[in-house]
CSV table of C-alpha atoms in Angstrom, one decimal:
chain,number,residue,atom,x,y,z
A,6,UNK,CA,145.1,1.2,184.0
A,7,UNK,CA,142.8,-1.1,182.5
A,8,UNK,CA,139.6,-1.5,184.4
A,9,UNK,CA,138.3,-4.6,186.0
A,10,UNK,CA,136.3,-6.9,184.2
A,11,UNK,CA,134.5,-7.6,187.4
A,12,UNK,CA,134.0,-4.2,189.3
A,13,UNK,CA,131.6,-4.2,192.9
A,14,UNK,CA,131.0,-0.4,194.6
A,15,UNK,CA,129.1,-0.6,197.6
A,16,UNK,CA,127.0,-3.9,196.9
A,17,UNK,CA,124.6,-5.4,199.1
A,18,UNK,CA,121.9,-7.5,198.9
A,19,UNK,CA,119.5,-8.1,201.8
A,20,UNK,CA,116.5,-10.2,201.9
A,21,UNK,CA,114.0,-8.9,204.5
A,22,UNK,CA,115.0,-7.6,207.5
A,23,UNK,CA,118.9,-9.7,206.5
A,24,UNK,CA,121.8,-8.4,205.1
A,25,UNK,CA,123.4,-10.8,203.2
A,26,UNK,CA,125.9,-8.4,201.4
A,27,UNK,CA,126.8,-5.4,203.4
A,28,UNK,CA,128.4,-2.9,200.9
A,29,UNK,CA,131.2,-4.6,199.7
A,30,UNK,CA,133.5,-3.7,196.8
A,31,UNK,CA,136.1,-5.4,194.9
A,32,UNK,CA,137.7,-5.4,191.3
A,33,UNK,CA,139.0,-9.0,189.5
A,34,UNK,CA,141.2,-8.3,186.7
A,35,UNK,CA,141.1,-10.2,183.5
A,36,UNK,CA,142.6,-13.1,182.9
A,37,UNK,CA,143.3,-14.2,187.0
A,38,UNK,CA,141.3,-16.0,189.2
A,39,UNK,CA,140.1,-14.4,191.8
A,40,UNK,CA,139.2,-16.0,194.9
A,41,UNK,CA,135.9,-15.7,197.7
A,42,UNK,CA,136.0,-17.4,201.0
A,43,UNK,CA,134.3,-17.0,204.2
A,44,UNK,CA,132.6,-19.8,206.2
A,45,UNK,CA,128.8,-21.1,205.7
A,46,UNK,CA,126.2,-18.1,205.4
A,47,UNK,CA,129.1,-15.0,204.5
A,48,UNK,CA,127.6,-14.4,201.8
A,49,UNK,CA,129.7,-15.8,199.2
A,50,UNK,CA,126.9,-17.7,196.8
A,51,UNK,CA,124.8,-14.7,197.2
A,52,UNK,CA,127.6,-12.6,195.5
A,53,UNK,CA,128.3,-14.8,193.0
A,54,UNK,CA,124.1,-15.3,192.0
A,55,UNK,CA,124.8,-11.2,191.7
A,56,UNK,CA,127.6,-11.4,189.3
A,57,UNK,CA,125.8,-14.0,187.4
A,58,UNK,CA,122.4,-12.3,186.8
A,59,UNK,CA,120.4,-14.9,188.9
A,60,UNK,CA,120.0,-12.6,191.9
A,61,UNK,CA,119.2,-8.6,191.3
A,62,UNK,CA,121.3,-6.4,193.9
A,63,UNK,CA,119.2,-4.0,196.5
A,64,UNK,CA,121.9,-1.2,196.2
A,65,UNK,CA,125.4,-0.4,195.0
A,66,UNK,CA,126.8,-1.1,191.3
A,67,UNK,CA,128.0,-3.9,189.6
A,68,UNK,CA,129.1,-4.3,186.3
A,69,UNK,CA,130.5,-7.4,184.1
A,70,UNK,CA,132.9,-6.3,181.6
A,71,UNK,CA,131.5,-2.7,181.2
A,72,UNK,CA,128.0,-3.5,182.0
A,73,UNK,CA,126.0,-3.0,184.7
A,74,UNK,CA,124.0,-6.3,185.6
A,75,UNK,CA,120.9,-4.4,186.5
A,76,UNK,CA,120.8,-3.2,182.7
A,77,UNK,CA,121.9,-5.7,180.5
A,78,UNK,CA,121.6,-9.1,182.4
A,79,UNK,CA,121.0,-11.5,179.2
A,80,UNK,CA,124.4,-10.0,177.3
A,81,UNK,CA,126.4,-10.9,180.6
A,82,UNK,CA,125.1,-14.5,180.8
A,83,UNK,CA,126.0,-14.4,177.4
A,84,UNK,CA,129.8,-14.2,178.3
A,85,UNK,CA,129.7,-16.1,181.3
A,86,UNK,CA,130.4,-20.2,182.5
A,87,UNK,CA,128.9,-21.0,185.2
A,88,UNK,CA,129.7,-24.5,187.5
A,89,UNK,CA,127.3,-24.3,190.3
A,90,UNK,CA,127.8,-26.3,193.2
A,91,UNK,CA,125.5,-29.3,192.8
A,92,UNK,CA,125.5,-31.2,189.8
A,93,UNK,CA,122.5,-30.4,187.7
A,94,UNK,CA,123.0,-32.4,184.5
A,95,UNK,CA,120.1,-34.2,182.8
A,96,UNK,CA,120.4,-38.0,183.7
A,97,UNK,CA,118.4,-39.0,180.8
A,98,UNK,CA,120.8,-37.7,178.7
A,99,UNK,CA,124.1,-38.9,177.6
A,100,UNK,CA,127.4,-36.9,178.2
A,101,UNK,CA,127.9,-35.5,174.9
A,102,UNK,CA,123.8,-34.9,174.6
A,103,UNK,CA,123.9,-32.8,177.8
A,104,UNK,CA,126.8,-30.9,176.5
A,105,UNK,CA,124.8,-30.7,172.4
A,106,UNK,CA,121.9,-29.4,175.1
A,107,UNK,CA,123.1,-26.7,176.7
A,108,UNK,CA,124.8,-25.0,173.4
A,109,UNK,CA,121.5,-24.7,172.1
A,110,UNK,CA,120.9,-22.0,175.2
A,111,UNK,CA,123.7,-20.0,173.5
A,112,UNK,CA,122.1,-20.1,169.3
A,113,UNK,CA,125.0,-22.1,168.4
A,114,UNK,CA,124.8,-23.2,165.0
A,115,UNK,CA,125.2,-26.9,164.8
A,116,UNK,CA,128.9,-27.3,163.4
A,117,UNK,CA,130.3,-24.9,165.6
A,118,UNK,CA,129.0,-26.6,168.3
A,119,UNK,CA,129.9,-30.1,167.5
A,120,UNK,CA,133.7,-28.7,167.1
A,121,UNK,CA,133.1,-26.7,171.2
A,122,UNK,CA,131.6,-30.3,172.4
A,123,UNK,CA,134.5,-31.9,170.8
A,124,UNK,CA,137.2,-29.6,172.2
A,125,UNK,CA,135.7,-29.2,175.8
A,126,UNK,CA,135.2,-33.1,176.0
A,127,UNK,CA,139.1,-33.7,175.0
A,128,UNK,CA,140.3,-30.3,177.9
A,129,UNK,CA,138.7,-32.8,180.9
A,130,UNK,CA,139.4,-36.0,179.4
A,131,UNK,CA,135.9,-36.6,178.8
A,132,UNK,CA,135.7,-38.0,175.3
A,133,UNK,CA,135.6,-41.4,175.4
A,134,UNK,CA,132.7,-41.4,178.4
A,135,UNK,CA,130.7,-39.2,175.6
A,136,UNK,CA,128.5,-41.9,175.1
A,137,UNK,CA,127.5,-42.7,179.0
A,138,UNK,CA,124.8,-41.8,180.6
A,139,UNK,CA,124.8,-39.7,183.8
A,140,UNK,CA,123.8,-42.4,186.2
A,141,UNK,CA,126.6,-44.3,184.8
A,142,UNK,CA,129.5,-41.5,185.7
A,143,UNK,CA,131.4,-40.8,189.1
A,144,UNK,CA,131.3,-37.8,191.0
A,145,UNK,CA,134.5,-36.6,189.8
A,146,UNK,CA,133.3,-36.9,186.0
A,147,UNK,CA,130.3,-35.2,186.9
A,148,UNK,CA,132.1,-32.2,187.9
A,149,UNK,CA,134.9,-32.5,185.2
A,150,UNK,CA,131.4,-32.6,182.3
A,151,UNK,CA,129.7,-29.4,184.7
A,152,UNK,CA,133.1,-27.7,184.1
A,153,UNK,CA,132.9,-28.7,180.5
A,154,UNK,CA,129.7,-27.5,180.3
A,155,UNK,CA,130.5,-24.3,181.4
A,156,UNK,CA,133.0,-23.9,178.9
A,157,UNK,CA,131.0,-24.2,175.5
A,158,UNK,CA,130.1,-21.0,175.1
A,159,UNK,CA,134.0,-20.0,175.1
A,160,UNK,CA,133.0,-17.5,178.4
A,161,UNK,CA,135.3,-14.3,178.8
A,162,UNK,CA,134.7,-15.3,182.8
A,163,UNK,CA,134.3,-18.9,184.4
A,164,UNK,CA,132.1,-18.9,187.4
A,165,UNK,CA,133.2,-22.1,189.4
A,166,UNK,CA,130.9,-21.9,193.0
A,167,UNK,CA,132.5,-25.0,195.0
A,168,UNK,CA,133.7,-27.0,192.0
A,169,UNK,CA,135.2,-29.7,193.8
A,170,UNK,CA,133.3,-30.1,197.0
A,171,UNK,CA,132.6,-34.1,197.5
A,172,UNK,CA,135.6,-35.3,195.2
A,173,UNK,CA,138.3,-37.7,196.4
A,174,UNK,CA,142.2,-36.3,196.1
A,175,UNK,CA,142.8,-37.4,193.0
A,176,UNK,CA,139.9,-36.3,191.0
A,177,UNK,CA,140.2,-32.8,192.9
A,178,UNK,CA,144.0,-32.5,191.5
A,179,UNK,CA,142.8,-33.3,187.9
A,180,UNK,CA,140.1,-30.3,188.3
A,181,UNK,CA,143.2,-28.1,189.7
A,182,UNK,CA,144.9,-29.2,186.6
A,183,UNK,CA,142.7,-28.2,184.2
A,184,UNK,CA,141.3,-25.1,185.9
A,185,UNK,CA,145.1,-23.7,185.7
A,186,UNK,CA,145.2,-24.3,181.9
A,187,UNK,CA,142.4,-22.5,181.6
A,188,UNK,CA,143.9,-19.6,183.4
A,189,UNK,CA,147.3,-19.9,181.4
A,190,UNK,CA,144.9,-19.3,178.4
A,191,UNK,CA,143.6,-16.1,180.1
A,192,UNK,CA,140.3,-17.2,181.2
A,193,UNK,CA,138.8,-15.0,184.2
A,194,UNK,CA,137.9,-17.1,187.0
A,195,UNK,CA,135.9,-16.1,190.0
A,196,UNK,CA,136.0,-19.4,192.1
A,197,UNK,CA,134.8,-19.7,195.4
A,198,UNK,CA,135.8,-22.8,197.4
A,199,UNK,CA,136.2,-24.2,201.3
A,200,UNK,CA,139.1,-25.6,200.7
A,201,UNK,CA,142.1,-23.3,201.7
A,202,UNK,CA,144.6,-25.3,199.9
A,203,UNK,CA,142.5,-24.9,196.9
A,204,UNK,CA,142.5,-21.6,197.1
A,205,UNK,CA,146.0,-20.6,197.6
A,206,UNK,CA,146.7,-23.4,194.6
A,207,UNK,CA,144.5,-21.1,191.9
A,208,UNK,CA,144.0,-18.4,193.4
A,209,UNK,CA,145.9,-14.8,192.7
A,210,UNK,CA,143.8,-12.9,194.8
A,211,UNK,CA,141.3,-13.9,197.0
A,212,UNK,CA,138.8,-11.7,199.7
A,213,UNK,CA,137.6,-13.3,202.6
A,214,UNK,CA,133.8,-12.7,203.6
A,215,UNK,CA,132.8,-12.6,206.8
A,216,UNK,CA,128.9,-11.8,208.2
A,217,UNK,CA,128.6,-9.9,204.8
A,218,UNK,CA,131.5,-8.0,205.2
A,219,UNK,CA,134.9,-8.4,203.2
A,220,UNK,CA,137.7,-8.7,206.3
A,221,UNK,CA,141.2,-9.1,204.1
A,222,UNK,CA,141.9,-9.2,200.6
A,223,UNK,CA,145.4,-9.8,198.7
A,224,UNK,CA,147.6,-12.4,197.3
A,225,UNK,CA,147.1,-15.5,199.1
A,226,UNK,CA,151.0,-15.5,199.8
A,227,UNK,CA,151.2,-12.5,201.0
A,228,UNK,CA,148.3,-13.0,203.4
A,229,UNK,CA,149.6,-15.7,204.9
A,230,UNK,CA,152.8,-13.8,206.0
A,231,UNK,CA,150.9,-10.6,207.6
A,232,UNK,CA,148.1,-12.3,209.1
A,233,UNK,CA,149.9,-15.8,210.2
A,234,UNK,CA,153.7,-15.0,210.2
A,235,UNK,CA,156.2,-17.9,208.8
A,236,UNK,CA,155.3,-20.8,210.7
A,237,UNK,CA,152.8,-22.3,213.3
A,238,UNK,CA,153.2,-24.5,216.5
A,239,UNK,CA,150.1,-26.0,217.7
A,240,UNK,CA,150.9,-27.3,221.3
A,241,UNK,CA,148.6,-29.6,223.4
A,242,UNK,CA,148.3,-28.0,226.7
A,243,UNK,CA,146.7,-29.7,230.1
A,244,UNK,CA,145.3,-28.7,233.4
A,245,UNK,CA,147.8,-25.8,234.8
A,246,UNK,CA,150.4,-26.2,232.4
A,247,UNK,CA,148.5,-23.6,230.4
A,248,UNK,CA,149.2,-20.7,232.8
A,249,UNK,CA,152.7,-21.8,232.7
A,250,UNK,CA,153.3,-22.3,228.6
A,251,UNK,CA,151.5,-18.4,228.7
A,252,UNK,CA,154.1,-17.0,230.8
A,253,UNK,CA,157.3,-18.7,229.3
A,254,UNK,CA,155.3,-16.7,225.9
A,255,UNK,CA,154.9,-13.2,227.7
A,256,UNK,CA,157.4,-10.6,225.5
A,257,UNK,CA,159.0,-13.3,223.3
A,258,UNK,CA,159.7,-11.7,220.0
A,259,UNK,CA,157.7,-12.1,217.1
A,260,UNK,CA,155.4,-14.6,218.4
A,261,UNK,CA,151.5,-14.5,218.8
A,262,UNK,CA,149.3,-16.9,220.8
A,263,UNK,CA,146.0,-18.0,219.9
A,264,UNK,CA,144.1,-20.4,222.7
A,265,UNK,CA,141.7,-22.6,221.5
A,266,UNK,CA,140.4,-25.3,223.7
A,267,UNK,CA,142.8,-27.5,225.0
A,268,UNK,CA,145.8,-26.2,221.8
A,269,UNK,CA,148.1,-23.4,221.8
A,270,UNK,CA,148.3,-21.7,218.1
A,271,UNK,CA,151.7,-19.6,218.0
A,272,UNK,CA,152.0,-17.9,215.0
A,273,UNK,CA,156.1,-16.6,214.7
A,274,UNK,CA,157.5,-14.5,212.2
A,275,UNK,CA,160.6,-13.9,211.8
A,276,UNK,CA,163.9,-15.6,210.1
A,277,UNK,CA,165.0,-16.7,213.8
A,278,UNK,CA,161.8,-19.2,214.4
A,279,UNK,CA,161.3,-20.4,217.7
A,280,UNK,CA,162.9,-22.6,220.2
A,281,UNK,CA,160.0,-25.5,220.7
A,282,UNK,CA,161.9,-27.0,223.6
A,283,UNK,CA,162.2,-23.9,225.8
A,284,UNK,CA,158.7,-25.4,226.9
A,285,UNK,CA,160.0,-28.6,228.2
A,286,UNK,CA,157.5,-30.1,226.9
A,287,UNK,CA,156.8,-33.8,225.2
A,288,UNK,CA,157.5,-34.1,221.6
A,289,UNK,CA,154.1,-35.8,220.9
A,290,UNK,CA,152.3,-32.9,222.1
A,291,UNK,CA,154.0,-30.1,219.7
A,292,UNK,CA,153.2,-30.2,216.2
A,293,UNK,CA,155.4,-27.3,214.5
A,294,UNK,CA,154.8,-26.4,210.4
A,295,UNK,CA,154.6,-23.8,207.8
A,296,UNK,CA,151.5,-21.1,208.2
A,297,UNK,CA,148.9,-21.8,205.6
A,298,UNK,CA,145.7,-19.9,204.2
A,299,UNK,CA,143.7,-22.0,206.3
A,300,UNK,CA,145.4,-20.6,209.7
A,301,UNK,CA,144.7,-17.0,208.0
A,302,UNK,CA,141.1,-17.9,207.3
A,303,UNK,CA,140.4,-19.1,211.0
A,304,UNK,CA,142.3,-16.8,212.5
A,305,UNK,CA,139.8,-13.8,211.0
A,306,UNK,CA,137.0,-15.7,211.1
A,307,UNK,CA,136.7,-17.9,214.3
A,308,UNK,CA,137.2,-21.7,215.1
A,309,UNK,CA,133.7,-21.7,215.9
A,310,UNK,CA,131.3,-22.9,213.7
A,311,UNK,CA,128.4,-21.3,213.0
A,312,UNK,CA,124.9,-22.0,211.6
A,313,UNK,CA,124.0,-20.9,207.9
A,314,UNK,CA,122.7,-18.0,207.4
């Protein structure tokens, strides 16, 4: 079997007294795109800064396709894109000067370059804003010229931390777009992201982080059908008719109940579904639809929200 061009043994990374990374260990394989989620302060940034040289790991070992990132950090960078999560292009610089910019990071020799600004512009539809200046771009070409950006160097692995985050709906499907050419061309990409549906989109495997820790891995598919079943029915419940709701539940067949609040989660599984209006209940107060990743990620994780870490 081929080994991973990404492969983590036992990493962690603390700062102080905090462990941000608590011995965690994963393998992407080249060519897919391999997902990490977890809420606010899982450590998810931390371990990408680790992958990308940025940020030296306390213990464990890490290596970038065959190296280790504590011995060769400047030929990893070499092979890597990175999109970080906040936009940090030059605004006194135009889009194609940004772009003529960075390549210089990389030795390019002039010609080559022109023909990688040339290309990258044309992937994200980019080439006729070439001449604009930052200020003068939305947020949605912004991220579509970071992606680009990334991409100059012709990376073996595309680091994307949040690449969408702040985009309307129709500049985040363009990004989706291009990010799954990129993959049919057998670019690695290690994406992290809040948004569920963005993950189980791109995504062939993903982990989910949690305090540090890595809590499920696998396909996002196939998470969704052990951790969340088939579908979900959220039901408003009021006052006594909780109790009630619960003990119509007790022993019913492949389904689980989650209380949160004033809602009901029942996760079934299961070809037979269930029967909604066994509860006698009003229509308006049942919402019944197919389980996502997102009822994965909050079921291990917590509806709570917590403070960054």
């Amino acid at each position: 079997m081929e080994p991973g061009i990404i492969v983590a043994n036992n990493l962690v990374k603390r700062y102080g007294d905090f462990t941000a990374v608590d011995s965690i260990s994963f393998t992407v394989a080249r060519g897919e795109c391999f997902g990490i989620l977890g809420p606010n302060g899982a450590g998810k940034t931390t371990t990408i800064r680790m992958i990308s040289c940025v940020s030296p790991v306390t213990a464990g070992d890490l290596s970038v396709d065959g190296m280790a990132v504590q011995k060769q950090p400047r030929r990893i960078k070499a092979i890597l894109g990175v999109v970080p999560q906040e936009d940090n292009l030059d605004p006194d610089l135009s889009v194609r000067q940004n772009l003529r910019a960075y390549s210089r990071y990389f030795n390019m020799p002039a010609d080559i370059a022109r023909e990688r600004i040339d290309e990258v512009l044309e992937l994200m539809q980019l080439t006729g804003k070439q001449k604009d200046r930052i200020d003068a771009l939305s947020g949605g070409l912004k991220r579509r010229l970071t992606i680009a950006r990334g991409l100059i160097n012709e990376p073996k692995i595309l680091v994307l931390d949040e690449p969408t985050t702040g985009l309307d709906p129709q500049a985040r499907h363009l990004v989706w777009q291009k990010l799954r050419l990129l993959g049919q061309q057998g670019v690695t990409m290690l994406l992290t992201t809040h948004y569920m549906e963005e993950a189980a989109r791109l995504c062939d495997r993903v982990i989910i982080l949690h305090r540090g820790k890595i809590i499920a891995e696998g396909d996002p598919t196939e998470m969704v059908e052990r951790f969340a079943g088939r579908d979900v029915i959220e039901v408003l419940v009021e006052g006594d008719e909780r109790a009630a709701v619960l003990r119509q539940l007790e022993g019913v067949d492949g389904v689980t109940v989650e209380e949160v609040a004033d809602l009901l989660y029942l996760y079934v599984r299961g070809d037979n579904g269930f029967d909604v209006s066994a509860l006698n209940l009003d229509e308006e107060r049942v919402v019944q639809r197919r389980a996502n990743l997102e009822d994965v990620f909050l079921k291990l994780t917590g509806r709570g929200i917590e403070e960054d870490q």
